[in-house]
PDB file of C-alpha atoms in Angstrom:
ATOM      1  CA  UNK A   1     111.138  87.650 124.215  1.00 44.00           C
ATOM      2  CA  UNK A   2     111.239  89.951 126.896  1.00 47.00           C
ATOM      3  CA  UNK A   3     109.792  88.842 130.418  1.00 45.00           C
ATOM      4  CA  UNK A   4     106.185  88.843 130.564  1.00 45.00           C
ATOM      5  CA  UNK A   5     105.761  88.411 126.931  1.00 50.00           C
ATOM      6  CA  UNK A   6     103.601  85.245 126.446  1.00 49.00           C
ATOM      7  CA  UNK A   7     104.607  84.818 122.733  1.00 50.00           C
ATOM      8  CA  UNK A   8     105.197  80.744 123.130  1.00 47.00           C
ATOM      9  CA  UNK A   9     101.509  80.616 123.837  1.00 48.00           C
ATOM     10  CA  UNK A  10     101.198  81.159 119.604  1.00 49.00           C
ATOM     11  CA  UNK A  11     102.086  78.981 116.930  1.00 48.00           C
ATOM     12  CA  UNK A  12     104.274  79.063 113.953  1.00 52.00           C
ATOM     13  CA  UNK A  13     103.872  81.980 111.112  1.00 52.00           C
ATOM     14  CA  UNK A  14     101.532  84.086 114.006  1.00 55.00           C
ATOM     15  CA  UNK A  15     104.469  83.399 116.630  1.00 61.00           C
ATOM     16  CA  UNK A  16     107.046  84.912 114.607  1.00 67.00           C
ATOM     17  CA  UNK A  17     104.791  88.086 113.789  1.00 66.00           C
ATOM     18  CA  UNK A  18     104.272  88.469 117.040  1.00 68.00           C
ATOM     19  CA  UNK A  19     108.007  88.638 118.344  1.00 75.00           C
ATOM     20  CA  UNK A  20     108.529  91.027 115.304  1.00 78.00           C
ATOM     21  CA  UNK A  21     105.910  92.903 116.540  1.00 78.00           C
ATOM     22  CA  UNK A  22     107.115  92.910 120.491  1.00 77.00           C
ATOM     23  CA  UNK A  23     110.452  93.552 118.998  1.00 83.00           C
ATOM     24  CA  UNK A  24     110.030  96.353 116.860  1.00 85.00           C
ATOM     25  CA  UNK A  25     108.167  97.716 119.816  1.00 84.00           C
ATOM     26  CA  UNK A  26     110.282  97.664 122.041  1.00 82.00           C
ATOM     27  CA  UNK A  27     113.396  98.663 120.123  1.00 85.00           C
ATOM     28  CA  UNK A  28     111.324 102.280 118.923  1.00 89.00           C
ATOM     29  CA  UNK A  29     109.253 102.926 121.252  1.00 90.00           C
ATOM     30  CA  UNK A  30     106.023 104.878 120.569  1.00 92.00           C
ATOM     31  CA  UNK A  31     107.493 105.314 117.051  1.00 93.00           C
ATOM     32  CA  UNK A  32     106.992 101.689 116.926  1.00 91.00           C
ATOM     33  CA  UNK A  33     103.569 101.790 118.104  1.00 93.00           C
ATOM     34  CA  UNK A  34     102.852 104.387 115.306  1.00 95.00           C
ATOM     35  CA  UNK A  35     104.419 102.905 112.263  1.00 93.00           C
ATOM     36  CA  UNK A  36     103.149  99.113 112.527  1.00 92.00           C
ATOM     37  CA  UNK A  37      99.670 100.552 113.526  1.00 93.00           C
ATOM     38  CA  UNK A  38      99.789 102.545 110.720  1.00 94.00           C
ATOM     39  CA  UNK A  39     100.598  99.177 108.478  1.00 91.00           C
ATOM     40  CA  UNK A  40      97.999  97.517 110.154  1.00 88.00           C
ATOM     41  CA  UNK A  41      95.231  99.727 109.151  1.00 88.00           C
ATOM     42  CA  UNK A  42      96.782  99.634 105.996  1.00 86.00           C
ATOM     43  CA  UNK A  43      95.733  95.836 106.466  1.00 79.00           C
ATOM     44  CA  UNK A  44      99.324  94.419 105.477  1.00 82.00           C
ATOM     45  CA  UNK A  45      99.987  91.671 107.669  1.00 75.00           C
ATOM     46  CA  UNK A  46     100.692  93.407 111.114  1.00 79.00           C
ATOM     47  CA  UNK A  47      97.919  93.119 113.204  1.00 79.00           C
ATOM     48  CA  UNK A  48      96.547  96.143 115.171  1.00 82.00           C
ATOM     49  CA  UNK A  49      95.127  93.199 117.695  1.00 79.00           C
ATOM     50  CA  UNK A  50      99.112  92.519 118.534  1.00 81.00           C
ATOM     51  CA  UNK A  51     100.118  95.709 118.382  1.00 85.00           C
ATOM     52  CA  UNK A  52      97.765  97.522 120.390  1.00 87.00           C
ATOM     53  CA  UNK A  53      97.354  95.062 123.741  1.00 85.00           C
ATOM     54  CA  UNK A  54     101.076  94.950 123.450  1.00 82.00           C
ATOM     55  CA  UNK A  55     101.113  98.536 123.772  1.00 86.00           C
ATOM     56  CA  UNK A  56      98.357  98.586 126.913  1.00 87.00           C
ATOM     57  CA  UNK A  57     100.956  95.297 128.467  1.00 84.00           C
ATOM     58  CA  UNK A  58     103.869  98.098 128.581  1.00 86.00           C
ATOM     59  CA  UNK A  59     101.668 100.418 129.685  1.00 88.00           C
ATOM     60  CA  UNK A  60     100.424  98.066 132.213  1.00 88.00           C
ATOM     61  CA  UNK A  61     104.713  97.372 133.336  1.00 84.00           C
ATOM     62  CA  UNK A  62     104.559 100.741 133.625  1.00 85.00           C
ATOM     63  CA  UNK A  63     107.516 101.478 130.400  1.00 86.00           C
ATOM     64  CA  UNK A  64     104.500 103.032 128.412  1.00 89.00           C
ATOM     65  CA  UNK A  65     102.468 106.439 128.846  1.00 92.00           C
ATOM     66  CA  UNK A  66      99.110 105.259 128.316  1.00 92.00           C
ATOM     67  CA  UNK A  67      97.974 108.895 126.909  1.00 93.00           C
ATOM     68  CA  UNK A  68     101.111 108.615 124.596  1.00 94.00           C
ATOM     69  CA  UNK A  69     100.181 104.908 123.434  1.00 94.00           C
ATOM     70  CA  UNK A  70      96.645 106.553 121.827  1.00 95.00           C
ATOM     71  CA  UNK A  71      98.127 109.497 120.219  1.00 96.00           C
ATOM     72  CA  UNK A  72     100.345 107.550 118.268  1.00 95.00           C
ATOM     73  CA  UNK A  73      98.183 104.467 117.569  1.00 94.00           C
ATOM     74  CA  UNK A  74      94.991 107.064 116.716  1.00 95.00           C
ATOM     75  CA  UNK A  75      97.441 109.560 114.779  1.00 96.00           C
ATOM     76  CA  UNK A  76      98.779 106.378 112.478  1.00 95.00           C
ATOM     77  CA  UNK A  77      94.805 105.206 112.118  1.00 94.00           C
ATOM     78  CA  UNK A  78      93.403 108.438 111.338  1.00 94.00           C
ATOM     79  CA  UNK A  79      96.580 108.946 108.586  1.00 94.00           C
ATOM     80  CA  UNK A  80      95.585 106.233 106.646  1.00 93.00           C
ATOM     81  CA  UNK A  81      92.358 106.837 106.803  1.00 92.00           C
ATOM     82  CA  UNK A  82      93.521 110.220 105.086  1.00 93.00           C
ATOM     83  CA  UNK A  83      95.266 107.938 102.271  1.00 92.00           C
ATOM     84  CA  UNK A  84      92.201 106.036 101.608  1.00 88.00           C
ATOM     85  CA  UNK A  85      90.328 109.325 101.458  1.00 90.00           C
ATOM     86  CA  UNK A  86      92.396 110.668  98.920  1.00 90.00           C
ATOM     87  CA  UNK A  87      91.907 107.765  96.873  1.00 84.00           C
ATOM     88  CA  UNK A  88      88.487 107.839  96.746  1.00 82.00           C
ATOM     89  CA  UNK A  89      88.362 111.548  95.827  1.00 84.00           C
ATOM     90  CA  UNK A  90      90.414 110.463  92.909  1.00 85.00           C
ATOM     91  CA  UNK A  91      87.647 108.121  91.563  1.00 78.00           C
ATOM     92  CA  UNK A  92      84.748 110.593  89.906  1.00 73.00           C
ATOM     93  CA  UNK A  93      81.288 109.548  90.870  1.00 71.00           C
ATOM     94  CA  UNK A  94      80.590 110.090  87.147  1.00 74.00           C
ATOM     95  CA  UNK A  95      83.154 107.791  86.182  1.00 74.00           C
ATOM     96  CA  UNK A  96      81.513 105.013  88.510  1.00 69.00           C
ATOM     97  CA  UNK A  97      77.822 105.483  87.081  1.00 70.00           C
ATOM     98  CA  UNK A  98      79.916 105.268  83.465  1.00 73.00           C
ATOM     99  CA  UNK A  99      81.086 101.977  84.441  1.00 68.00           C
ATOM    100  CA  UNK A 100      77.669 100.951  85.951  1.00 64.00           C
ATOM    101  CA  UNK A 101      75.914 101.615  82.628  1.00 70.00           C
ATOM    102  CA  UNK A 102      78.419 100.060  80.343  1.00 72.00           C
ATOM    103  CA  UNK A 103      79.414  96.938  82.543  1.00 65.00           C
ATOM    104  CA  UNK A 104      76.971  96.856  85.468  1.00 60.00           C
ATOM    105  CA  UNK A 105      75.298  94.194  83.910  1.00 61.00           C
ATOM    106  CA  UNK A 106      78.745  91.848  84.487  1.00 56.00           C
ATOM    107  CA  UNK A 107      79.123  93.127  87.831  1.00 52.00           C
ATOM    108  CA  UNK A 108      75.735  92.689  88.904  1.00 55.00           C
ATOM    109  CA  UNK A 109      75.382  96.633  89.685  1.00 62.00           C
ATOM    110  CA  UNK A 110      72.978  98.988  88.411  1.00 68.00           C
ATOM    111  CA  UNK A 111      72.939 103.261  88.671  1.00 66.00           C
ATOM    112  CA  UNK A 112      70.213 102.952  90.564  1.00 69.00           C
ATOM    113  CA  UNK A 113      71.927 100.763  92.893  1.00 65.00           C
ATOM    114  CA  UNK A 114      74.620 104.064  93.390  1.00 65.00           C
ATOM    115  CA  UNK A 115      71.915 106.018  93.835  1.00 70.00           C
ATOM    116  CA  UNK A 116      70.482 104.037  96.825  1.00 69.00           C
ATOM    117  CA  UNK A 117      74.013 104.006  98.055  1.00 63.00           C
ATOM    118  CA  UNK A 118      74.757 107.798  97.277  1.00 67.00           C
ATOM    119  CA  UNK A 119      71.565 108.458  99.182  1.00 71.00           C
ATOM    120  CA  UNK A 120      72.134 105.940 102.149  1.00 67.00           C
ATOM    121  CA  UNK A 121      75.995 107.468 102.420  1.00 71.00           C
ATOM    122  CA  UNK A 122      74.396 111.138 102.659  1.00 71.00           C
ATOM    123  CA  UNK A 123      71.635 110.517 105.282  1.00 73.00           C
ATOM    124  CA  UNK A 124      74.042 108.129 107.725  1.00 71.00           C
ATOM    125  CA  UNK A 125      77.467 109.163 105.758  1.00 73.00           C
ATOM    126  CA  UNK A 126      78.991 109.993 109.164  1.00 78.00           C
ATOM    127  CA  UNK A 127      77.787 106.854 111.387  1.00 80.00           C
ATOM    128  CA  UNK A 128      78.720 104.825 108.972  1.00 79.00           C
ATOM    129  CA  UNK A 129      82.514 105.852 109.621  1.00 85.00           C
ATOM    130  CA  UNK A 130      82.134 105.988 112.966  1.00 84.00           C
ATOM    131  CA  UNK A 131      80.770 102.181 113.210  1.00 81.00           C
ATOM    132  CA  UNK A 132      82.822 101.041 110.532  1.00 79.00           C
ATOM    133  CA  UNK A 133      85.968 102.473 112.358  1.00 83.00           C
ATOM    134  CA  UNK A 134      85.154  99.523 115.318  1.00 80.00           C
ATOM    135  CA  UNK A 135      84.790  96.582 112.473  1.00 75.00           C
ATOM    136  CA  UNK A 136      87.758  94.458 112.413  1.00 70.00           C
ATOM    137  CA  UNK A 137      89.093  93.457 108.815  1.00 67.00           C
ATOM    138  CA  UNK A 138      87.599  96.762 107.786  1.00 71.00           C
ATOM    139  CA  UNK A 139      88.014  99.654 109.544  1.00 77.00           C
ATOM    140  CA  UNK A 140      89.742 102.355 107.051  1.00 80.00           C
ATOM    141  CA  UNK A 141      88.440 101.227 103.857  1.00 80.00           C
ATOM    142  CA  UNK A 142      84.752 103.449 105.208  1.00 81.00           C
ATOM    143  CA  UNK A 143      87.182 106.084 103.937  1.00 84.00           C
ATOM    144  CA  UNK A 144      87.474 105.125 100.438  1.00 80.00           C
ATOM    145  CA  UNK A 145      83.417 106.038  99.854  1.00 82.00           C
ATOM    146  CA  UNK A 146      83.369 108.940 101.717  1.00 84.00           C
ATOM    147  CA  UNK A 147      86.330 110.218  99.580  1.00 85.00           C
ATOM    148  CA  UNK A 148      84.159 109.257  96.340  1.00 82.00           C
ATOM    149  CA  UNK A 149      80.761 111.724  98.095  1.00 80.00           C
ATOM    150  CA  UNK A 150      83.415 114.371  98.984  1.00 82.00           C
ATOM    151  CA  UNK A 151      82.108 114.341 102.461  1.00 84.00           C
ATOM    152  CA  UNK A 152      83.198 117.106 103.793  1.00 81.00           C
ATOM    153  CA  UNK A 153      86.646 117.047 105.169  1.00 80.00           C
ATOM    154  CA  UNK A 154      87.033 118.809 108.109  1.00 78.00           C
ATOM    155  CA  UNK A 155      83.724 119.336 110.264  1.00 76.00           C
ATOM    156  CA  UNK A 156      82.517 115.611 109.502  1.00 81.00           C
ATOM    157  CA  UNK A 157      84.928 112.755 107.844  1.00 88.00           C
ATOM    158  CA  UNK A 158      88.074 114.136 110.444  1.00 90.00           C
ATOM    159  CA  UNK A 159      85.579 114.740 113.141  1.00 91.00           C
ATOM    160  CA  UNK A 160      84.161 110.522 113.033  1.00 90.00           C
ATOM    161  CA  UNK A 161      87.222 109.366 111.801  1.00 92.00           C
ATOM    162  CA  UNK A 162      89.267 110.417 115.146  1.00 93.00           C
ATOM    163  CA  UNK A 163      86.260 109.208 117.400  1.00 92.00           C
ATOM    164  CA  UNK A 164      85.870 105.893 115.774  1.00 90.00           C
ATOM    165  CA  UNK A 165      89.664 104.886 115.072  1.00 92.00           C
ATOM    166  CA  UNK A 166      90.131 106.514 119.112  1.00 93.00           C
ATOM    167  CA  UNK A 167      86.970 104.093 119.985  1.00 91.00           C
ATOM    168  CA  UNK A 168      88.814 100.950 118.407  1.00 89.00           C
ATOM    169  CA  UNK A 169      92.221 101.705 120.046  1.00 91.00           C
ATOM    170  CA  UNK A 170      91.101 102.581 123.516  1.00 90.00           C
ATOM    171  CA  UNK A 171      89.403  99.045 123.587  1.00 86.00           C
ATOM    172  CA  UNK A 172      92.382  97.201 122.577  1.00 85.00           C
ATOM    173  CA  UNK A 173      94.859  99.249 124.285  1.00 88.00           C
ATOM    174  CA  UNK A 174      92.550  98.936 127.352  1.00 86.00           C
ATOM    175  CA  UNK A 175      92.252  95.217 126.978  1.00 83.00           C
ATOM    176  CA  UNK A 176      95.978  94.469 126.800  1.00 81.00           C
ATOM    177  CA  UNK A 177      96.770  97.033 129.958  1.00 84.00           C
ATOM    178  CA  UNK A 178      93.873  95.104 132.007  1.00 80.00           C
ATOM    179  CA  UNK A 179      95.157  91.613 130.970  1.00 76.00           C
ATOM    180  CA  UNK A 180      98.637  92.744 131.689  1.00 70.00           C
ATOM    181  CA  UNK A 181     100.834  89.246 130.661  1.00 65.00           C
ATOM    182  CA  UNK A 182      97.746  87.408 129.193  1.00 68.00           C
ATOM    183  CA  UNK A 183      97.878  90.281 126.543  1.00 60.00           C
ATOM    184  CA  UNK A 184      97.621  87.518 123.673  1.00 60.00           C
ATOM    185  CA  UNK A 185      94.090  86.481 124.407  1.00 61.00           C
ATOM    186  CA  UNK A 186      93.136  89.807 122.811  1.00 58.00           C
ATOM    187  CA  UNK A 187      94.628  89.109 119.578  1.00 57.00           C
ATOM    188  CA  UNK A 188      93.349  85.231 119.619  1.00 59.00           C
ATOM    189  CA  UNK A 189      89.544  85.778 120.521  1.00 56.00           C
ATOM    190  CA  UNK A 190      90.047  89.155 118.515  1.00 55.00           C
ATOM    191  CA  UNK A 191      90.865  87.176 115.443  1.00 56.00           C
ATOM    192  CA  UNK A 192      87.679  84.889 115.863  1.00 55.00           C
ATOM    193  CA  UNK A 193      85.310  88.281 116.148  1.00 53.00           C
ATOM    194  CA  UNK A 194      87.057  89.346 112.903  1.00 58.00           C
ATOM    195  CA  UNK A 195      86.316  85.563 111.205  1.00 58.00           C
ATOM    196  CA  UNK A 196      82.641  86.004 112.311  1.00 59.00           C
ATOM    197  CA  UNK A 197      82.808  90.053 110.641  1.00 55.00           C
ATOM    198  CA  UNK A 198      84.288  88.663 107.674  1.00 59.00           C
ATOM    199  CA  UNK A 199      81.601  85.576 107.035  1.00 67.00           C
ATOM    200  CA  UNK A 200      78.686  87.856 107.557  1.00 63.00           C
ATOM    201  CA  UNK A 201      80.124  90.175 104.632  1.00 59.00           C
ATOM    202  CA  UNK A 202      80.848  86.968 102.424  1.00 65.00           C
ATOM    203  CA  UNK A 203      77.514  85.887 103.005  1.00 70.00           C
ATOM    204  CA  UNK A 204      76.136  89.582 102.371  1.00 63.00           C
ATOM    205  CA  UNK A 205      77.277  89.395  98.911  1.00 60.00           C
ATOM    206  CA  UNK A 206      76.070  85.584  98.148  1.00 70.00           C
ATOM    207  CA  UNK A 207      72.711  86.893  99.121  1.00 68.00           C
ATOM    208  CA  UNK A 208      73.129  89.923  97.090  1.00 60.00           C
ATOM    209  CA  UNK A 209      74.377  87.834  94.097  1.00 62.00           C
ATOM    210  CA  UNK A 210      71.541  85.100  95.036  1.00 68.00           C
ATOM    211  CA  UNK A 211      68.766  88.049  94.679  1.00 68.00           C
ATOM    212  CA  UNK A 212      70.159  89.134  91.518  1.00 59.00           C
ATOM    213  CA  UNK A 213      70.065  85.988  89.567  1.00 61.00           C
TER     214      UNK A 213
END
């Protein structure tokens, strides 16, 4: 690994991601930086909470421009959240409220259940990208419903898409620059916060589930 570059302190499967990661970083360069924090948020397994403090270390050794670092990692979040976007506006909210009424009753959703959501997505449509943006294990996939309301695309989806994916990067970026070699201790307590994120959610939908029995 290159000097500085803690990645012993990991074991096994995460160790070798890691020195991928490092590698690929250092061999491209802010092109690097770009593309495997665009596969991150694409939530393939290439961890924006590697990639990013690795990115603030080299900025911290002085090989990275820290300004540079956040276009790229911001341009490559904001991209996909353009993909998931699209997808969404390919799903008809008709279509969804046709599968509600025919199979809702299997799923354990009902139209008025879209309804609440259509409403709730209207009134706080644009907080609820910007928070979602700073969510570990979730981040992009906000985009997917806004797609599905057509929220408008320039003035309010771009506009809370930039600040929150610029939001999530400047922390990690900022972390990794600050710890300078102890740039791994982002990614390890980072993965506990995303644990924690991700046992709320599963215990969201038992109580959902729960209710609706």
């Amino acid at each position: 690994a290159p000097r500085g570059v803690r990645i012993g302190a990991m074991g096994g499967l995460l160790a070798d991601v890691a020195q991928w990661i490092t590698d690929a970083v250092y061999a491209f360069g802010y092109v690097g930086v770009f593309v495997l924090t665009f596969l991150g948020n694409l939530h393939l397994p290439v961890p924006t909470q590697l990639t990013l403090p690795l990115s603030g270390y080299l900025v911290w050794e002085g090989r990275f421009s820290f300004t540079a670092v956040m276009v790229a990692s911001t341009a490559a979040a904001v991209g996909v959240s353009f993909v998931f976007y699209y997808l969404g506006a390919c799903v008809s909210e008709e279509s969804l409220r046709r599968f509600a009424g025919r199979y809702g009753r299997f799923v354990l959703v009902r139209e008025s259940d879209l309804d609440k959501v259509s409403k709730m997505f209207e009134r706080h449509g644009g907080k609820a990208i910007l928070i979602f943006h700073l969510v570990p294990g979730i981040g992009a996939f906000i985009s997917i419903p806004a797609g599905i309301k057509r929220m408008p695309f320039r003035w309010r989806f771009l506009i809370y898409t930039i600040l929150g994916s610029f939001l999530y990067n400047v922390a990690h970026v900022g972390l990794g620059w600050a710890l300078g070699s102890q740039w791994t201790l982002v990614e390890q307590y980072g993965a506990i916060i995303e644990y924690v994120v991700l046992a709320a959610v599963a215990g969201g939908i038992i109580w959902f589930i729960w209710r609706r029995w």
